[in-house]
Every structure is written in C-alpha cells, then in structure tokens.
Coordinates of C-alpha atoms and ligand atoms in Angstrom, one line a residue:
M1345 CA 73.7 -79.6 258.7
N1346 CA 76.8 -80.6 256.7
R1347 CA 77.5 -84.1 255.6
P1348 CA 80.4 -85.3 253.6
N1349 CA 79.7 -86.1 249.9
D1350 CA 80.9 -89.5 248.9
K1351 CA 81.7 -88.5 245.3
S1352 CA 83.8 -85.4 245.4
G1353 CA 84.3 -84.5 249.0
T1354 CA 81.7 -81.8 248.8
T1355 CA 79.2 -81.0 251.5
R1356 CA 75.4 -80.3 251.6
T1357 CA 73.4 -77.9 253.7
D1358 CA 69.9 -79.1 254.7
D1359 CA 66.8 -77.0 255.4
G1360 CA 68.6 -73.7 255.5
I1361 CA 65.4 -71.6 255.3
R1362 CA 64.1 -72.9 258.7
Q1363 CA 67.6 -72.3 260.2
V1364 CA 67.7 -68.7 258.9
L1365 CA 64.2 -68.0 260.2
L1366 CA 64.7 -69.4 263.7
S1367 CA 68.1 -67.8 264.2
T1368 CA 66.7 -64.4 263.0
L1369 CA 63.8 -64.7 265.4
R1370 CA 66.2 -65.6 268.2
R1371 CA 68.6 -62.7 267.4
N1372 CA 65.7 -60.3 267.3
L1373 CA 63.8 -61.5 270.4
A1374 CA 62.6 -58.0 271.4
L1375 CA 61.1 -57.3 268.0
T1376 CA 59.6 -60.8 267.9
C1377 CA 57.9 -60.1 271.3
E1378 CA 56.7 -56.7 270.0
V1379 CA 55.1 -58.5 267.0
A1380 CA 53.3 -61.0 269.3
L1381 CA 52.1 -58.3 271.6
A1382 CA 50.9 -56.0 268.8
I1383 CA 49.0 -58.9 267.2
A1384 CA 47.3 -59.7 270.5
A1385 CA 46.5 -56.0 271.2
S1386 CA 45.1 -55.3 267.7
V1387 CA 42.8 -58.4 268.0
V1388 CA 41.4 -57.5 271.4
L1389 CA 41.1 -53.7 270.7
G1390 CA 39.4 -54.5 267.4
L1391 CA 36.7 -56.4 269.3
L1392 CA 35.8 -53.7 271.8
P1393 CA 34.4 -50.6 269.9
P1394 CA 31.2 -52.4 268.6
I1395 CA 30.5 -53.5 272.2
V1396 CA 30.7 -49.9 273.4
L1397 CA 28.6 -48.8 270.5
Q1398 CA 26.0 -51.4 271.5
Q1399 CA 25.9 -50.0 275.1
L1400 CA 25.5 -46.5 273.7
V1401 CA 22.7 -47.3 271.3
D1402 CA 20.8 -49.5 273.8
G1403 CA 21.2 -46.7 276.4
L1404 CA 19.8 -44.1 274.1
T1405 CA 16.9 -46.4 273.0
A1406 CA 16.1 -47.0 276.7
A1407 CA 16.2 -43.2 277.4
L1408 CA 13.7 -42.6 274.5
A1409 CA 11.4 -45.1 276.2
G1410 CA 11.6 -43.1 279.5
G1411 CA 14.6 -44.9 281.1
P1412 CA 17.7 -43.3 282.6
T1413 CA 20.0 -41.3 280.2
P1414 CA 23.3 -43.0 279.5
N1415 CA 26.7 -41.4 279.9
V1416 CA 26.8 -40.5 276.2
V1417 CA 29.9 -38.4 276.3
G1418 CA 31.8 -41.1 278.2
L1419 CA 30.7 -43.9 276.0
A1420 CA 31.3 -41.9 272.8
T1421 CA 34.8 -41.0 274.0
A1422 CA 35.5 -44.6 274.9
Y1423 CA 34.3 -45.7 271.4
V1424 CA 36.6 -43.2 269.7
A1425 CA 39.5 -43.9 272.0
L1426 CA 39.2 -47.7 271.5
T1427 CA 38.9 -47.3 267.8
L1428 CA 42.0 -45.1 267.7
A1429 CA 43.9 -47.5 270.0
G1430 CA 42.9 -50.4 267.8
G1431 CA 44.1 -48.5 264.7
G1432 CA 47.3 -47.7 266.5
A1433 CA 47.9 -51.3 267.5
Q1434 CA 47.3 -52.3 263.9
S1435 CA 49.9 -49.8 262.7
V1436 CA 52.5 -50.9 265.3
R1437 CA 51.7 -54.5 264.2
E1438 CA 52.3 -53.8 260.5
A1439 CA 55.5 -51.8 261.2
A1440 CA 56.9 -54.5 263.5
I1441 CA 56.0 -57.3 261.1
T1442 CA 57.6 -55.5 258.2
A1443 CA 60.8 -54.8 260.3
L1444 CA 61.0 -58.4 261.3
G1445 CA 60.4 -59.5 257.6
E1446 CA 63.3 -57.3 256.5
R1447 CA 65.6 -58.8 259.0
V1448 CA 64.7 -62.2 257.8
T1449 CA 65.4 -61.1 254.2
H1450 CA 68.7 -59.6 255.1
A1451 CA 69.7 -62.8 257.0
M1452 CA 68.6 -64.9 254.0
R1453 CA 70.6 -62.9 251.5
T1454 CA 73.7 -62.9 253.7
R1455 CA 73.4 -66.7 254.0
M1456 CA 72.9 -67.1 250.3
E1457 CA 75.8 -64.8 249.4
A1458 CA 78.1 -66.9 251.6
K1459 CA 76.7 -70.1 250.0
L1460 CA 77.3 -68.7 246.5
R1461 CA 81.0 -68.3 247.3
R1462 CA 81.2 -72.0 248.4
L1463 CA 79.6 -73.4 245.3
P1464 CA 81.7 -75.4 242.8
A1465 CA 82.2 -74.3 239.2
Q1466 CA 79.7 -76.8 238.0
Y1467 CA 76.8 -74.8 239.6
F1468 CA 77.6 -71.8 237.4
S1469 CA 77.7 -73.9 234.2
R1470 CA 74.3 -75.3 235.0
H1471 CA 72.7 -72.0 236.1
G1472 CA 72.8 -68.8 234.0
A1473 CA 73.5 -65.3 235.5
G1474 CA 69.9 -64.2 235.1
E1475 CA 68.6 -67.2 236.9
V1476 CA 70.9 -66.6 239.9
T1477 CA 70.0 -62.9 239.9
S1478 CA 66.3 -63.7 239.9
L1479 CA 66.9 -66.1 242.8
F1480 CA 68.6 -63.4 244.9
V1481 CA 66.2 -60.6 244.0
A1482 CA 62.7 -61.9 243.2
D1483 CA 62.7 -65.1 245.2
V1484 CA 64.1 -63.6 248.4
N1485 CA 61.5 -60.7 248.1
T1486 CA 59.0 -63.5 247.9
L1487 CA 60.3 -64.8 251.2
E1488 CA 59.8 -61.4 252.8
D1489 CA 56.2 -61.3 251.4
L1490 CA 55.6 -64.7 252.7
F1491 CA 56.8 -63.8 256.1
S1492 CA 55.2 -60.3 256.6
S1493 CA 52.2 -60.3 254.3
G1494 CA 51.7 -64.1 254.6
V1495 CA 52.3 -66.1 257.7
L1496 CA 52.3 -63.5 260.4
S1497 CA 49.3 -61.6 259.0
L1498 CA 47.6 -64.9 258.6
V1499 CA 48.0 -65.6 262.3
A1500 CA 46.8 -62.2 263.2
D1501 CA 43.7 -62.4 261.0
A1502 CA 42.9 -65.9 262.2
C1503 CA 42.9 -64.6 265.8
S1504 CA 40.6 -61.7 264.7
L1505 CA 38.2 -64.1 263.0
V1506 CA 37.9 -66.5 266.0
G1507 CA 37.4 -63.5 268.3
I1508 CA 34.7 -62.0 266.2
L1509 CA 32.8 -65.3 265.8
W1510 CA 33.0 -65.9 269.5
V1511 CA 31.5 -62.4 270.3
V1512 CA 28.8 -62.8 267.6
L1513 CA 27.7 -66.3 268.8
A1514 CA 27.5 -64.9 272.3
H1515 CA 25.3 -62.0 271.3
C1516 CA 23.1 -63.4 268.5
L1517 CA 23.2 -67.2 268.1
G1518 CA 21.3 -67.1 264.8
L1519 CA 23.6 -64.7 263.1
G1520 CA 26.6 -66.6 264.4
L1521 CA 25.2 -69.8 262.9
V1522 CA 24.6 -68.1 259.5
L1523 CA 28.2 -66.9 259.6
L1524 CA 29.4 -70.4 260.4
V1525 CA 27.6 -71.7 257.3
A1526 CA 28.7 -68.7 255.1
L1527 CA 32.3 -68.7 256.1
P1528 CA 33.2 -72.2 254.8
A1529 CA 31.5 -71.4 251.5
V1530 CA 33.6 -68.2 251.2
F1531 CA 36.6 -70.2 252.2
A1532 CA 36.0 -72.8 249.5
F1533 CA 35.6 -70.0 247.0
T1534 CA 38.9 -68.5 248.3
R1535 CA 40.7 -71.8 247.7
H1536 CA 39.4 -72.1 244.2
V1537 CA 40.7 -68.6 243.4
Q1538 CA 44.0 -69.4 245.1
R1539 CA 44.6 -72.4 242.9
R1540 CA 44.0 -70.5 239.7
T1541 CA 46.0 -67.6 240.9
R1542 CA 48.9 -69.8 241.9
Q1543 CA 49.1 -71.3 238.4
A1544 CA 49.1 -67.9 236.9
Q1545 CA 51.8 -66.7 239.3
A1546 CA 54.0 -69.6 238.5
A1547 CA 53.7 -68.9 234.8
R1548 CA 54.5 -65.2 235.4
R1549 CA 57.6 -66.0 237.5
A1550 CA 58.8 -68.4 234.8
A1551 CA 58.4 -65.7 232.2
V1552 CA 60.2 -63.2 234.4
A1553 CA 63.1 -65.6 234.9
D1554 CA 63.3 -66.2 231.1
A1555 CA 63.3 -62.4 230.5
N1556 CA 66.0 -62.0 233.1
Q1557 CA 68.0 -64.6 231.2
A1558 CA 67.3 -63.3 227.7
V1559 CA 68.2 -59.6 228.3
P1560 CA 71.8 -60.1 229.5
E1561 CA 72.3 -62.8 226.9
T1562 CA 71.2 -60.5 224.2
M1563 CA 73.4 -57.6 225.5
R1564 CA 76.4 -59.9 225.6
C1565 CA 75.9 -61.0 222.0
L1566 CA 74.8 -57.6 220.6
R1567 CA 77.6 -57.5 217.9
M1568 CA 77.0 -61.1 216.9
I1569 CA 73.2 -60.5 216.5
G1570 CA 73.8 -57.4 214.3
L1571 CA 76.4 -59.3 212.3
L1572 CA 74.1 -62.3 211.6
G1573 CA 71.1 -60.0 211.1
V1574 CA 68.9 -61.9 213.5
Q1575 CA 67.5 -58.9 215.3
G1576 CA 64.0 -59.9 214.2
H1577 CA 64.4 -63.4 215.7
M1578 CA 65.7 -62.0 219.0
L1579 CA 62.8 -59.5 219.1
R1580 CA 60.2 -62.2 218.4
R1581 CA 61.7 -64.4 221.1
Y1582 CA 61.6 -61.6 223.6
D1583 CA 58.1 -60.6 222.6
A1584 CA 56.9 -64.2 223.1
I1585 CA 58.4 -64.1 226.7
V1586 CA 56.8 -60.8 227.5
E1587 CA 53.4 -62.0 226.0
R1588 CA 53.6 -65.1 228.2
G1589 CA 54.3 -63.0 231.3
F1590 CA 51.5 -60.5 230.4
A1591 CA 48.9 -63.2 229.8
A1592 CA 49.8 -64.8 233.2
M1593 CA 49.6 -61.5 234.9
E1594 CA 46.2 -60.7 233.4
Q1595 CA 44.8 -64.0 234.6
S1596 CA 46.2 -63.4 238.1
N1597 CA 44.8 -59.8 238.1
F1598 CA 41.3 -61.2 237.1
Y1599 CA 41.1 -63.5 240.1
D1600 CA 42.4 -60.7 242.3
S1601 CA 39.7 -58.3 241.1
V1602 CA 36.9 -60.8 241.4
Y1603 CA 37.7 -62.1 244.8
S1604 CA 37.0 -59.1 247.0
P1605 CA 33.7 -58.0 245.5
V1606 CA 32.3 -61.5 245.9
V1607 CA 33.3 -61.7 249.6
I1608 CA 32.0 -58.2 250.4
T1609 CA 28.6 -59.0 248.7
T1610 CA 28.4 -62.2 250.7
G1611 CA 28.8 -60.1 253.9
A1612 CA 26.0 -57.8 252.9
A1613 CA 23.7 -60.7 252.1
V1614 CA 24.4 -62.4 255.5
T1615 CA 23.4 -59.2 257.3
A1616 CA 20.3 -58.6 255.2
L1617 CA 19.2 -62.3 255.7
S1618 CA 19.6 -62.1 259.5
L1619 CA 17.6 -58.9 259.8
D1620 CA 14.8 -60.4 257.6
L1621 CA 14.7 -63.5 259.7
A1622 CA 14.5 -61.5 262.9
T1623 CA 11.2 -59.9 261.7
L1624 CA 9.6 -63.4 261.4
G1625 CA 7.8 -65.0 264.4
D1626 CA 9.3 -67.7 266.7
P1627 CA 11.5 -69.7 266.5
W1628 CA 13.3 -67.3 264.1
A1629 CA 12.7 -64.2 266.3
S1630 CA 14.3 -65.9 269.4
L1631 CA 17.3 -66.9 267.3
F1632 CA 17.8 -63.7 265.4
G1633 CA 16.1 -61.2 267.7
M1634 CA 18.4 -58.4 268.8
T1635 CA 18.2 -55.0 270.5
A1636 CA 18.9 -51.9 268.4
G1637 CA 22.4 -51.7 269.9
T1638 CA 23.2 -55.3 269.1
V1639 CA 22.1 -54.8 265.5
V1640 CA 24.5 -51.9 265.2
A1641 CA 27.3 -53.9 266.8
M1642 CA 26.6 -57.0 264.7
I1643 CA 26.6 -55.0 261.4
Q1644 CA 30.1 -53.8 262.5
Y1645 CA 31.2 -57.3 263.3
V1646 CA 29.9 -58.8 260.1
S1647 CA 31.7 -56.2 258.1
Q1648 CA 34.8 -57.0 260.1
V1649 CA 34.5 -60.8 259.9
F1650 CA 34.7 -60.7 256.1
T1651 CA 37.8 -58.5 256.1
P1652 CA 40.0 -61.1 257.9
I1653 CA 38.4 -63.9 255.7
S1654 CA 39.3 -61.9 252.5
D1655 CA 42.7 -61.1 254.0
I1656 CA 43.3 -64.7 254.9
G1657 CA 42.4 -65.6 251.2
M1658 CA 45.1 -63.1 250.0
E1659 CA 47.6 -64.3 252.6
I1660 CA 47.1 -67.9 251.7
Q1661 CA 47.6 -66.8 248.1
T1662 CA 50.8 -65.1 249.1
I1663 CA 52.0 -68.2 250.9
Q1664 CA 51.1 -70.4 247.9
S1665 CA 52.7 -68.2 245.3
A1666 CA 55.8 -68.1 247.4
G1667 CA 56.0 -71.9 247.2
A1668 CA 57.9 -72.0 243.9
G1669 CA 60.4 -69.3 245.0
L1670 CA 60.9 -71.0 248.3
D1671 CA 61.6 -74.3 246.5
R1672 CA 64.2 -72.6 244.4
I1673 CA 65.9 -71.1 247.5
R1674 CA 65.7 -74.5 249.3
R1675 CA 67.3 -76.2 246.3
F1676 CA 70.0 -73.5 246.1
L1677 CA 70.8 -73.9 249.8
A1678 CA 71.0 -77.6 249.4
E1679 CA 73.5 -77.4 246.5
E1680 CA 76.7 -79.4 246.9
E1681 CA 79.4 -77.2 248.3
L1682 CA 83.2 -77.2 247.8
P1683 CA 85.0 -78.6 250.8
A1684 CA 85.9 -75.8 253.3
V1685 CA 89.2 -74.2 252.5
P1686 CA 90.7 -71.2 254.3
M1687 CA 90.0 -68.1 252.2
A1688 CA 93.0 -66.2 253.6
I1689 CA 95.8 -65.3 251.3
M1690 CA 98.6 -67.7 252.2
E1691 CA 101.2 -69.9 250.8
P1692 CA 100.2 -73.5 251.3
E1693 CA 102.6 -75.7 253.2
G1694 CA 105.3 -77.2 251.1
T1695 CA 104.5 -75.1 248.0
A1696 CA 106.1 -71.8 248.7
Q1697 CA 109.4 -72.7 247.1
P1698 CA 110.1 -75.4 244.5
A1699 CA 112.4 -76.9 247.1
G1700 CA 112.2 -80.7 246.8
T1701 CA 110.2 -80.4 243.6
K1702 CA 112.8 -82.5 241.9
D1703 CA 111.1 -85.4 243.7
V1704 CA 107.5 -84.0 243.6
P1705 CA 106.1 -83.8 240.1
A1706 CA 104.9 -80.3 239.0
L1707 CA 101.7 -82.0 237.8
E1708 CA 100.4 -85.5 238.4
V1709 CA 97.2 -86.8 236.9
R1710 CA 96.6 -90.3 238.0
D1711 CA 93.8 -92.6 236.7
V1712 CA 91.5 -89.6 236.4
S1713 CA 87.9 -90.1 235.3
F1714 CA 85.5 -87.2 234.9
A1715 CA 82.0 -86.7 233.5
Y1716 CA 79.8 -83.6 233.5
E1717 CA 76.8 -85.8 233.0
P1718 CA 76.5 -89.4 234.3
G1719 CA 77.2 -91.8 231.5
A1720 CA 79.1 -89.4 229.3
P1721 CA 82.7 -89.6 230.4
I1722 CA 85.1 -86.9 229.2
L1723 CA 88.1 -88.4 230.8
A1724 CA 88.4 -92.1 231.5
G1725 CA 91.5 -93.2 233.4
A1726 CA 93.8 -90.4 232.1
N1727 CA 97.4 -90.3 233.3
L1728 CA 100.0 -87.6 233.0
T1729 CA 103.1 -86.7 234.9
V1730 CA 104.9 -83.4 234.3
V1731 CA 108.2 -82.8 236.0
P1732 CA 109.2 -79.3 237.2
G1733 CA 110.5 -77.1 234.4
Q1734 CA 109.1 -79.3 231.7
V1735 CA 107.1 -77.9 228.7
V1736 CA 104.1 -80.0 227.7
T1737 CA 101.7 -79.4 224.9
I1738 CA 98.4 -81.2 225.0
E1739 CA 96.7 -81.9 221.7
G1740 CA 93.4 -83.3 220.8
R1741 CA 90.3 -82.7 218.6
T1742 CA 87.8 -80.1 219.6
G1743 CA 85.6 -81.3 222.4
A1744 CA 88.2 -84.0 223.5
G1745 CA 88.2 -82.6 227.0
K1746 CA 91.4 -80.4 227.0
S1747 CA 89.8 -77.4 228.8
T1748 CA 88.1 -79.9 231.1
L1749 CA 91.5 -81.3 232.1
F1750 CA 92.6 -77.8 232.9
G1751 CA 89.4 -77.3 235.0
L1752 CA 90.5 -80.3 237.1
V1753 CA 94.1 -79.0 237.4
L1754 CA 92.8 -75.6 238.4
G1755 CA 90.6 -77.3 241.1
L1756 CA 87.4 -76.0 239.6
F1757 CA 86.0 -79.6 239.4
S1758 CA 86.9 -82.7 241.4
P1759 CA 87.6 -85.9 239.5
D1760 CA 85.0 -88.7 239.8
A1761 CA 87.9 -91.2 240.2
G1762 CA 91.7 -90.9 240.5
S1763 CA 93.6 -87.9 241.7
V1764 CA 95.1 -84.6 240.4
R1765 CA 98.1 -83.2 242.3
L1766 CA 99.8 -79.9 241.6
L1767 CA 103.3 -79.8 243.2
G1768 CA 101.9 -82.5 245.5
Q1769 CA 98.8 -80.6 246.5
D1770 CA 95.2 -81.3 245.8
P1771 CA 94.1 -78.2 243.8
T1772 CA 90.5 -78.3 245.1
A1773 CA 91.8 -78.0 248.7
L1774 CA 93.9 -74.9 248.0
P1775 CA 92.6 -71.4 249.0
P1776 CA 91.8 -69.5 245.8
C1777 CA 94.6 -67.0 246.4
A1778 CA 97.2 -69.6 247.1
R1779 CA 96.1 -71.3 243.9
R1780 CA 97.1 -68.2 242.0
R1781 CA 100.5 -68.3 243.5
L1782 CA 101.1 -71.8 242.3
M1783 CA 99.7 -71.7 238.8
G1784 CA 98.9 -69.1 236.3
Y1785 CA 96.1 -69.8 233.9
V1786 CA 95.5 -68.1 230.5
P1787 CA 92.0 -69.1 229.3
Q1788 CA 90.8 -69.4 225.7
S1789 CA 89.3 -65.9 225.8
F1790 CA 89.9 -62.9 228.0
F1791 CA 87.4 -62.1 230.8
A1792 CA 87.4 -58.4 231.6
L1793 CA 86.5 -57.0 235.0
D1794 CA 84.9 -53.7 235.6
G1795 CA 87.9 -51.7 236.8
T1796 CA 91.4 -50.4 236.0
I1797 CA 94.0 -52.2 234.0
A1798 CA 95.9 -52.9 237.2
Q1799 CA 92.8 -54.3 238.9
N1800 CA 92.3 -56.5 235.9
I1801 CA 95.7 -57.9 236.5
T1802 CA 95.6 -58.2 240.3
L1803 CA 91.9 -59.3 240.3
R1804 CA 91.6 -56.9 243.3
D1805 CA 94.0 -59.0 245.3
P1806 CA 95.4 -56.3 247.7
T1807 CA 98.6 -58.2 248.4
I1808 CA 99.8 -57.8 244.8
T1809 CA 101.9 -54.7 244.7
D1810 CA 102.2 -52.0 241.9
P1811 CA 105.8 -53.1 241.1
Q1812 CA 104.6 -56.7 240.6
V1813 CA 101.9 -55.3 238.2
A1814 CA 104.6 -53.3 236.4
R1815 CA 106.9 -56.3 236.2
S1816 CA 104.2 -58.5 234.7
L1817 CA 103.3 -55.8 232.1
E1818 CA 107.0 -55.6 231.2
L1819 CA 107.3 -59.4 230.9
V1820 CA 104.4 -59.7 228.4
G1821 CA 105.6 -56.6 226.4
L1822 CA 102.7 -54.4 227.3
A1823 CA 104.6 -51.9 229.5
D1824 CA 105.0 -49.2 226.8
A1825 CA 101.4 -49.4 225.5
V1826 CA 100.0 -49.1 229.1
A1827 CA 102.5 -46.3 230.0
A1828 CA 101.2 -44.3 227.0
L1829 CA 97.6 -44.3 228.5
P1830 CA 96.6 -41.1 230.5
Q1831 CA 96.7 -42.8 233.9
G1832 CA 99.0 -45.7 233.0
A1833 CA 98.0 -48.9 234.7
Q1834 CA 95.4 -47.0 236.7
T1835 CA 93.4 -46.2 233.5
P1836 CA 90.0 -47.9 233.5
L1837 CA 90.1 -50.8 231.1
D1838 CA 88.1 -50.1 228.0
Q1839 CA 88.1 -53.4 226.0
A1840 CA 87.3 -51.5 222.7
S1841 CA 90.6 -49.7 222.8
F1842 CA 92.6 -52.9 223.2
S1843 CA 93.2 -55.3 220.3
Q1844 CA 92.6 -59.0 220.8
G1845 CA 96.3 -59.7 221.0
Q1846 CA 96.7 -57.0 223.7
L1847 CA 93.8 -58.4 225.7
Q1848 CA 95.5 -61.9 225.4
L1849 CA 98.7 -60.3 226.7
L1850 CA 96.8 -58.7 229.5
S1851 CA 95.4 -62.2 230.3
L1852 CA 99.0 -63.5 230.4
A1853 CA 100.1 -60.6 232.7
R1854 CA 97.2 -61.6 235.0
A1855 CA 98.5 -65.2 235.0
V1856 CA 102.2 -64.4 235.7
V1857 CA 101.7 -61.5 238.2
C1858 CA 102.1 -63.8 241.2
D1859 CA 105.2 -65.4 239.6
P1860 CA 103.6 -68.9 239.6
Q1861 CA 105.7 -72.0 239.1
V1862 CA 103.3 -73.6 236.7
L1863 CA 101.7 -71.9 233.7
L1864 CA 98.5 -73.3 232.0
L1865 CA 97.8 -71.9 228.6
D1866 CA 94.5 -72.8 226.9
E1867 CA 94.6 -72.1 223.1
T1868 CA 96.2 -68.8 223.9
T1869 CA 96.9 -67.8 220.3
A1870 CA 93.9 -69.5 218.6
N1871 CA 92.0 -66.4 217.7
L1872 CA 95.0 -64.2 216.6
D1873 CA 96.4 -63.2 213.3
S1874 CA 99.9 -64.4 212.6
A1875 CA 101.6 -61.0 213.4
T1876 CA 99.8 -60.7 216.7
E1877 CA 100.4 -64.4 217.4
H1878 CA 104.2 -63.7 217.1
A1879 CA 104.0 -60.9 219.6
V1880 CA 102.0 -63.1 222.0
M1881 CA 104.4 -66.0 221.4
D1882 CA 107.4 -63.8 222.3
A1883 CA 105.6 -62.9 225.5
L1884 CA 104.8 -66.5 226.2
L1885 CA 108.4 -67.5 225.7
A1886 CA 109.5 -64.8 228.1
A1887 CA 106.9 -65.8 230.6
S1888 CA 107.6 -69.5 230.3
H1889 CA 111.3 -69.1 231.2
G1890 CA 112.0 -71.1 234.3
R1891 CA 108.5 -72.4 234.7
T1892 CA 106.6 -75.6 234.1
V1893 CA 104.3 -75.0 231.2
V1894 CA 101.3 -77.1 230.2
S1895 CA 99.7 -75.7 227.0
I1896 CA 96.8 -76.6 224.9
S1897 CA 97.5 -75.7 221.3
H1898 CA 98.8 -77.2 218.1
R1899 CA 100.7 -74.0 217.4
T1900 CA 102.5 -73.3 220.6
S1901 CA 104.3 -76.6 220.3
G1902 CA 106.3 -75.2 217.4
F1903 CA 107.5 -72.2 219.5
L1904 CA 107.7 -73.6 223.0
G1905 CA 109.0 -77.0 221.9
G1906 CA 108.8 -79.7 224.6
R1907 CA 106.9 -82.9 225.0
Q1908 CA 103.6 -83.5 223.1
V1909 CA 100.7 -85.4 224.7
M1910 CA 97.6 -86.6 222.8
L1911 CA 94.2 -86.5 224.5
A1912 CA 91.8 -88.9 222.8
D1913 CA 88.9 -91.0 224.0
G1914 CA 89.5 -89.8 227.6
H1915 CA 93.1 -91.0 227.7
L1916 CA 96.4 -89.1 227.6
E1917 CA 99.2 -90.6 225.6
G1918 CA 102.8 -89.4 225.0
Ligands
ATP2717 P1 88.1 -77.2 222.3 O1 89.3 -77.6 221.6 O2 87.0 -76.9 221.4 O3 88.3 -76.0 223.3 P2 88.1 -79.0 224.5 O4 88.9 -80.2 224.2 O5 88.7 -78.0 225.3 O6 87.5 -78.4 223.1 P3 86.1 -79.2 226.6 O7 85.8 -77.8 226.6 O8 86.9 -79.7 227.6 O9 86.8 -79.6 225.1 O10 84.8 -80.0 226.5 C1 84.7 -81.4 226.4 C2 83.3 -81.9 226.4 O11 82.6 -81.5 227.6 C3 82.5 -81.3 225.3 O12 81.7 -82.3 224.7 C4 81.7 -80.2 225.9 O13 80.4 -80.1 225.3 C5 81.5 -80.8 227.3 N1 81.4 -79.7 228.3 C6 82.3 -78.7 228.5 N2 82.0 -77.9 229.5 C7 80.8 -78.4 230.0 C8 80.0 -78.1 231.1 N3 80.2 -77.0 231.9 N4 78.8 -78.8 231.3 C9 78.6 -79.9 230.5 N5 79.4 -80.3 229.5 C10 80.5 -79.6 229.3
MG2718 MG1 88.9 -75.9 225.1

C-alpha cells in the first residue's frame, strides 16, 4: 500500500512480506495444491504401516496358539508397500515445499531489487554496502528457510503428531496418557533451548553483518591502511568480530547437539515405563495391557511421535531465528521511497531546448531548508537564483553544506521546506536519464565503474553514441591519451594507469557527454597539483562555454570568473 509522505513527497510500502507470500502462492496454485496434498498423504501413509504390522504380529501370535494362519505374504507386502508409499509422499512433500520456498525467495528478491531502485540517496548514506548485501543474501535465505524448513514443515509435523496421538489413544489409553504428560515437558524443554539458541543466532548474525561490512571497507582503504601502518589494528578488529561470531555459533551448536539426544532418551523412557506398568496388576494392566502386535505398533508410534516433536522444536527455532532477518526485510520494504518517475530515457517537457530560458532561471533555490538529522539544519532558508549562461562560484567553510546543496539540485534529496527548480523543473521529479541531459555533475572525487572507458563516460546509457563519447573526450583534452590505448575508448578502465588529473577529466567528460545546459562542479581541482590543475581548468573553461556553471571551489573563481556566493550558517549570500 502506498501513501503520500507529508515531508518530501515520498511514499511507503506496508507489509510487503505478506503481499509477496500471498501473490506467490496465488501465482503457483498448482504447486501450492501439490504441497497440501503431499502433506496430507505423508501424514496418512505414515500412520498406516504400524497398524498393518500389528495385524501381522497378532495373526502370527494367534496362529502359534492354534488359531488360523494369517495372510503373511499379503500383510508383509502391504507393510512394505505402505512404508515405501509413505517415504515417497515424504520425498514429494520435501521437493514441493523446497520448490515453493525458492519461488517465494525469487519473488522476494525481485521485489527488493525493484524497491532498491526506488530508494532515495539518504538510504545509502545510512546503510553501508555490506549491510545491504547481507540483507539481500543472508536475510532472504532466512526467509526461504522460514518458509520451507519452518512454517510448512511445522504444519506437516503438527498433523503427524495429532494423528499419532489419536491412534495411540485409541489402541492403548495408558500409553496415550503418558505421552500426553511427556509431550508438554518435552515441549517446555524445546522452548528453553529455542530461546537460548535464538540469542546465540542473533549474536552470530550481527557478527556476520559486521564482517560483511568490515571486509569491503578494508579492501577499499587498503592503501591508506598500509600507509598509516594500522594493519595490526585492522587485524585485531576483524579478529574480534570473528571471535564474536565463533562464540555465538559454538553456543548455538551446543544447544543443537543437546536437544535431540534428550528427546530421543525421553521416548525410550516412555516406552519402557509403559511396558513395566503393563506387567503390574489392575488397574495398570487394563490401562497399559496390549497384545504383542499392539506393543510392536506402539513402539513404532512412540519412536515416530518424538520425531515430529523434535522436528517441531527445530522448526520453531528456524522460525524464531528468522525473526531478526524478517524484521530487517520488513523495515527495508517499509523504507520511504522516491516519488514515482518514469525511468524511460526522455526529454522532460519544456527542458529540451533553452527556449524561453531567458524568463526561466537556470537554477532557483527558494527558501530552502534541509537537515540530514532532525534539529541539525544544514540549510536554513537559503535563496539563490542563477540565470542561464551565468557562472557562479559557491564558497563556504568545510562542512558548510556546499555538497549538500548540490545534492538538492541533483534531486538526490528533497528539501524539508522551500523549493529547488532547475530550468523550472523539480529535479526530484525528473527521470534519472533526463536529469543527465539537463545537468552535468562533476563530484569531489571520481567514481569508477567496472567497464570500459566509454562505459565509464556513458554510464551504460545505450542512447549515448560513440561520436558523443569521442566529442566529450575531445572537449576535455583526453582524446589523444585515450586514442593511444590499445582499444581506444573501448579499453577497460584501469584506474592505476590514469593520473588523478586524468580521472578528473574523465569525470568531466562523463558530465558533458549529454551536452547539458547546466554544469555543477564540486571542488573539481581540489586534489590536483598546480600543473594538472591548469590542464583541468583549461578543460573546464572549454566545457563551460555556453553553459550555466555552478561551481564549488575557491580556486575556479579565478579562472572561470563570474559571480561569487557565500554559504554560511545555512544561508546563501551574494
Ligand atoms: P566540504 O567543503 O568539506 O566538501 P561541504 O560544504 O561540501 O564540505 P557537506 O558535505 O555538504 O559540506 O556536509 C555538510 C554537513 O552535513 C557536514 O556536517 C556533514 O557532516 C553533514 N553530512 C553530509 N552528508 C551527510 C549524510 N549523508 N548524512 C548525514 N550528515 C551528512
Ligand atoms: Mg563538499
């Protein structure tokens, strides 16, 4: 269910897990019916073989006492056939449950992937890459476990348990009553084990998430770690996470290993007690007395009744340990979304040409307030109007909110109050590809994609042609350097073989390849030496020609000239 968000025009999706489950079951109705039939068949067929065995043993005992000889071959064949059929039904049940579980997982991942593309930039600044990966991999696997090894198996085992109890009570009331006393005790023990195991599992999942976060972070900062000589610190930090995960896993394994032996021993004790009581006189004998065939059948039922109880224990454990993962998926699906915008590559109305832009400002920031965290405003009633073709340099101390202002202009965030208009358009309402055709953005540092140089410029937008890529490389002065590479622009980008300045020029080529009317430059030359800075500045001057340019830098002002605006205390002045 979507509802408008009062603050930023974003929307929220409620209870996505239930929706995904129900729609998957509906779409796979035949498989769902197969699961239901297989569960019913495995429960009924599981109850029949001990009854046949009882007939067989009782018939043979009667024959020994001089009675008629039973149809041994027929009964034995029926016993084997029913046991086989029960096993077959169980296999079909497991296969069908697993297949249905995988469909649910697939539907959930598809839903989450679509959700990920609708999330605002704030989500990614709050959640690291490792955390998101863990959500998609570990937590969704948990959902599959919950579905196949949890809920459905729990239903099947509960049916088996009720069926066995019913048959035992009908054949030997005393044994049935002992079981009714023993089963709640076993269940209470199961609950105790579950609680402890759940705590251990939660600790283990937290450690796995931390490890998933720590490894890519370390890989990203490898050079810096070597430079600062903090390898020991990083190792100790990682060791601590691994130790934490290991200790939690040990605890969980301990409960796992203790649980089954206790349950199996209880089953043996119940059988022994019933047989003992049957040897006493009345009233015990009338309660526990059984024929030889019934004894054989009851021993089978008792061994069977503790299997579903122990399985139910494990299944409840699976369900409980899935709780944390499910909560994370639920929270993810309920995250605020960007308002729906068409993803198609298109020119938004009224922005294809700068026609009429003499009247419409290139950029208009009106009374904009914005805070990442409530109570800590970065912008407070900021105003700025940039007319088409103007060059504006924004200055301000570090942390003043300059890059944040660009985030708002780029449509990555929505203002808490006020409005941002780019050539009269709300940037958050623009399709991502249309946004690129309106404004080019050169961030503070270059972000490389896995791919060729051309793909790093087009960002895999198939509508951008090779001649456009060549023109952008020419414009930023990289054409000769790229032509000298073995496959030209089709050479895979190897960051190590590009200087910082060249990477910055590549970033500029990426920004101007769609020939945007507005260029946003964020400290483009901040990390460059003065010679490289001159090369980049030349490229900037060439790229700025005929465009509206908003730049963040003290130094570009000297080269690009234009109007200077000061950002201080959340206000823009100048
Ligand atoms: P610099 O000149 O150092 O690049 P800046 O003026 O560009 O600084 P911003 O990056 O806009 O500053 O940051 C402004 C403030 O907002 C800083 O205090 C920063 O810590 C905070 N900030 C920036 N990004 C986020 C974020 N994603 N979540 C929370 N706070 C943020
Ligand atoms: Mg900045």
